[in-house]
mmCIF file of C-alpha atoms in Angstrom:
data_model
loop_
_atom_site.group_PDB
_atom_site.id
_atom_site.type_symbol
_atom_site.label_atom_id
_atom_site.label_comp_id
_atom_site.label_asym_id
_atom_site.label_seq_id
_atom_site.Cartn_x
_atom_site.Cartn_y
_atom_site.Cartn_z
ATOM 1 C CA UNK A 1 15.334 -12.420 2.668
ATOM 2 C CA UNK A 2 18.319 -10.349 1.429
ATOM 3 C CA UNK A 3 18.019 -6.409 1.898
ATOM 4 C CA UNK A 4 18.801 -6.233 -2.031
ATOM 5 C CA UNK A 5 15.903 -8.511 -2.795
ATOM 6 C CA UNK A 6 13.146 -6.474 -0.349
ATOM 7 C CA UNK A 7 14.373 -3.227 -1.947
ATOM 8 C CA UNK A 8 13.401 -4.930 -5.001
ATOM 9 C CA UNK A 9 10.273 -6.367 -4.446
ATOM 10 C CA UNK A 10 9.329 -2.804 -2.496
ATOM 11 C CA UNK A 11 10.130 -1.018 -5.420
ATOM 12 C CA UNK A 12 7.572 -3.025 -7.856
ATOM 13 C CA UNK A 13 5.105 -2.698 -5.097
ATOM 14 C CA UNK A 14 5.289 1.323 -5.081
ATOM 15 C CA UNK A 15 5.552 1.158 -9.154
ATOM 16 C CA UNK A 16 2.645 -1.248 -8.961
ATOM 17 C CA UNK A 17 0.385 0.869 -6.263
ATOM 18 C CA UNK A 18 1.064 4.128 -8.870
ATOM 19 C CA UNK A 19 -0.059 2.315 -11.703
ATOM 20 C CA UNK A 20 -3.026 0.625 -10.407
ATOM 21 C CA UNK A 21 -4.595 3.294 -8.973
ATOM 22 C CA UNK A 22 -6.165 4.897 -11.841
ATOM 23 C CA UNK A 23 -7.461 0.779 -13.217
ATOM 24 C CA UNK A 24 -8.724 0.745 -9.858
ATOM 25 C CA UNK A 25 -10.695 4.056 -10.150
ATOM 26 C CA UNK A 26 -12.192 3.810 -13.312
ATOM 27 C CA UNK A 27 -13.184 0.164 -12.387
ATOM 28 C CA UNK A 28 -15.199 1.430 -9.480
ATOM 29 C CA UNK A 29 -16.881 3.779 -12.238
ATOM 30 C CA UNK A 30 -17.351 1.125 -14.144
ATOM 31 C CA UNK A 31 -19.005 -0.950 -11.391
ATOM 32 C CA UNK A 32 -20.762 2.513 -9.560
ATOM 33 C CA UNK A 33 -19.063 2.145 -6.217
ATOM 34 C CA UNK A 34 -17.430 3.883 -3.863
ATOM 35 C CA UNK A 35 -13.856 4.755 -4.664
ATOM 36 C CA UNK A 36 -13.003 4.449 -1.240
ATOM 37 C CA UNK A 37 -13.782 0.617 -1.489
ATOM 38 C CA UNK A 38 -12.937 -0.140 -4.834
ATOM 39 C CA UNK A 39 -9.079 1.126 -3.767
ATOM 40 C CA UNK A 40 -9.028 -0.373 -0.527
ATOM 41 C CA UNK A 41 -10.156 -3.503 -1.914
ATOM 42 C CA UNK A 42 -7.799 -3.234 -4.815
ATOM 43 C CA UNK A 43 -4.913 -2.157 -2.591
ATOM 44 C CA UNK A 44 -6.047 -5.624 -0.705
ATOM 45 C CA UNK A 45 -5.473 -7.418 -3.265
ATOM 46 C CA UNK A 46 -2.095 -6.222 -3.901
ATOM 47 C CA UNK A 47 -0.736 -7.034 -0.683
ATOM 48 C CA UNK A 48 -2.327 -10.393 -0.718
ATOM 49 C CA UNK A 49 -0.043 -10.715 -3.547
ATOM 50 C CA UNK A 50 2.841 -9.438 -1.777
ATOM 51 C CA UNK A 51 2.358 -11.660 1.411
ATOM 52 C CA UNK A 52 1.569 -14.971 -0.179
ATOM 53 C CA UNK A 53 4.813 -14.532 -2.452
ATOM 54 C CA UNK A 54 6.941 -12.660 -0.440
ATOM 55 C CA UNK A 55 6.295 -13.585 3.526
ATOM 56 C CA UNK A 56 4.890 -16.857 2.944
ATOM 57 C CA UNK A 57 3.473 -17.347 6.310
ATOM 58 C CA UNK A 58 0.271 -18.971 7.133
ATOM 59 C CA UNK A 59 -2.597 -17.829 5.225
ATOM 60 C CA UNK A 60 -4.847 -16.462 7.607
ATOM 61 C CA UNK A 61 -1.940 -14.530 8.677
ATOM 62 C CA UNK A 62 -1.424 -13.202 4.979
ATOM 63 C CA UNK A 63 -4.925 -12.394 4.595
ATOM 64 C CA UNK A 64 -5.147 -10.653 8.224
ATOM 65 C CA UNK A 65 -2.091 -8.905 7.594
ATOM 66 C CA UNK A 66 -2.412 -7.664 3.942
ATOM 67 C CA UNK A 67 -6.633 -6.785 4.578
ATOM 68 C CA UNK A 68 -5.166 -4.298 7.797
ATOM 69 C CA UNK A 69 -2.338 -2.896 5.935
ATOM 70 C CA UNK A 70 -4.793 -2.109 2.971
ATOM 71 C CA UNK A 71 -7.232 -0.552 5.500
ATOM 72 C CA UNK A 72 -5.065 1.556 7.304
ATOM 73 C CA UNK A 73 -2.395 2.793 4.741
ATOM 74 C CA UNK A 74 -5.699 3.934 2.668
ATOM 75 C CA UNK A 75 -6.886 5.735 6.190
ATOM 76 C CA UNK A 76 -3.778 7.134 6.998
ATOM 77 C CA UNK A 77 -2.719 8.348 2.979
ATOM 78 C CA UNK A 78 -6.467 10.320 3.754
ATOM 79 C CA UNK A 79 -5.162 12.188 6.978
ATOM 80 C CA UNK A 80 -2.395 12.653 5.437
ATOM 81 C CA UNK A 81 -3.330 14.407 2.423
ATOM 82 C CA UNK A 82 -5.391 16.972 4.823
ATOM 83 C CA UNK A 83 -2.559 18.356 5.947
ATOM 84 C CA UNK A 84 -2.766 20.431 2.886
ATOM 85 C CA UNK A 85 1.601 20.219 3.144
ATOM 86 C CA UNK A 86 1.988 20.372 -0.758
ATOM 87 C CA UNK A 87 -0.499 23.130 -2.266
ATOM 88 C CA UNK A 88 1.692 24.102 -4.404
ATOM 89 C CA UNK A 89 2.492 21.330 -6.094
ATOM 90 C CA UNK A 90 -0.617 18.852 -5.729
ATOM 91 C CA UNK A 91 -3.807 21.396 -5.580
ATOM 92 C CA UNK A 92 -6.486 18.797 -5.297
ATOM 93 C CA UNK A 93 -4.028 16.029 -3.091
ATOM 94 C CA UNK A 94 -4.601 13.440 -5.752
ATOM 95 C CA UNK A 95 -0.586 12.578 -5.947
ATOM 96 C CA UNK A 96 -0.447 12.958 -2.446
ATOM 97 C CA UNK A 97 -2.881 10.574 -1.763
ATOM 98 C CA UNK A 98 -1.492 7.842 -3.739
ATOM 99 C CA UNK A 99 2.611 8.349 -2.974
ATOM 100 C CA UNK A 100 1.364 8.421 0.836
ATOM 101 C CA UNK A 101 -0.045 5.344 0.502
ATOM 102 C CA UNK A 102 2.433 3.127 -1.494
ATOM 103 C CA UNK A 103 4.701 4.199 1.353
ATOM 104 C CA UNK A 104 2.933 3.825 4.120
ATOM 105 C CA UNK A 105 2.167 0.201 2.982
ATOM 106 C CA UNK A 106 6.074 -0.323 2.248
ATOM 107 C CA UNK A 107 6.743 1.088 5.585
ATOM 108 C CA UNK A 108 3.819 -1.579 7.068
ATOM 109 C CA UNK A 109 4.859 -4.362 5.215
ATOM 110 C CA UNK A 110 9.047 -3.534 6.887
ATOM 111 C CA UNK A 111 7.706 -2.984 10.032
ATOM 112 C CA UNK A 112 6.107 -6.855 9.746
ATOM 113 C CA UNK A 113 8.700 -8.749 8.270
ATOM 114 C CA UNK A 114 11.129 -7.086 11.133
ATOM 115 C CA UNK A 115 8.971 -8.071 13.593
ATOM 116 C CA UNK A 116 8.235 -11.558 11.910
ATOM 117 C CA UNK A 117 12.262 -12.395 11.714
ATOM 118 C CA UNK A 118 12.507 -11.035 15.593
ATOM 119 C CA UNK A 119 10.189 -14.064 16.555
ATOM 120 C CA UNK A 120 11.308 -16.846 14.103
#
């Protein structure tokens, strides 16, 4: 895949991760769960998405791969948003939250292909 094209499809991921966020909390209202769950399962979803259009590998390897990106981009958008770096700007670490995890799950999602095209 050209660099051009995963810039592209990276970009409508993080567009797609900012917009969805708020469906995907007001749909765990909806159902009464935990947001935690409803995101993580939503962000799941999304990567699915990404890894049975984009990556096209074998699809226990999609699943495997976009469930454990899903699980820890959500963890690590968490610890990341007690580091308390942008008070300022983001009191309650709702933005920061959801920007750290669109690009941790970019940075996931590079780090696989590169190491997918290494072995093929």
């Amino acid at each position: 895949m050209k660099p051009q094209i995963r810039v592209l499809i990276y970009s409508i991921m993080f567009f797609l991760y900012l917009t969805a966020t708020h469906f995907l909390l007001s749909l765990g209202e909806i159902l009464k769960t935990d947001p935690y769950i409803t995101l993580g399962c939503g962000f799941a979803a999304l990567n699915l998405i990404y890894a049975f259009f984009g990556l096209k590998w074998k699809p226990l390897l999609n699943v495997i791969c976009a469930i454990g990106i899903a699980a820890l981009a959500l963890f690590l958008a968490l610890k990341f948003t007690n580091l308390h770096l942008f008070l300022k700007y983001d009191p309650y670490h709702v933005k920061t939250a959801i920007f750290a995890n669109a690009v941790f799950s970019i940075i996931f999602w590079e780090i696989i292909y590169r190491v997918k095209t290494r072995k093929s």
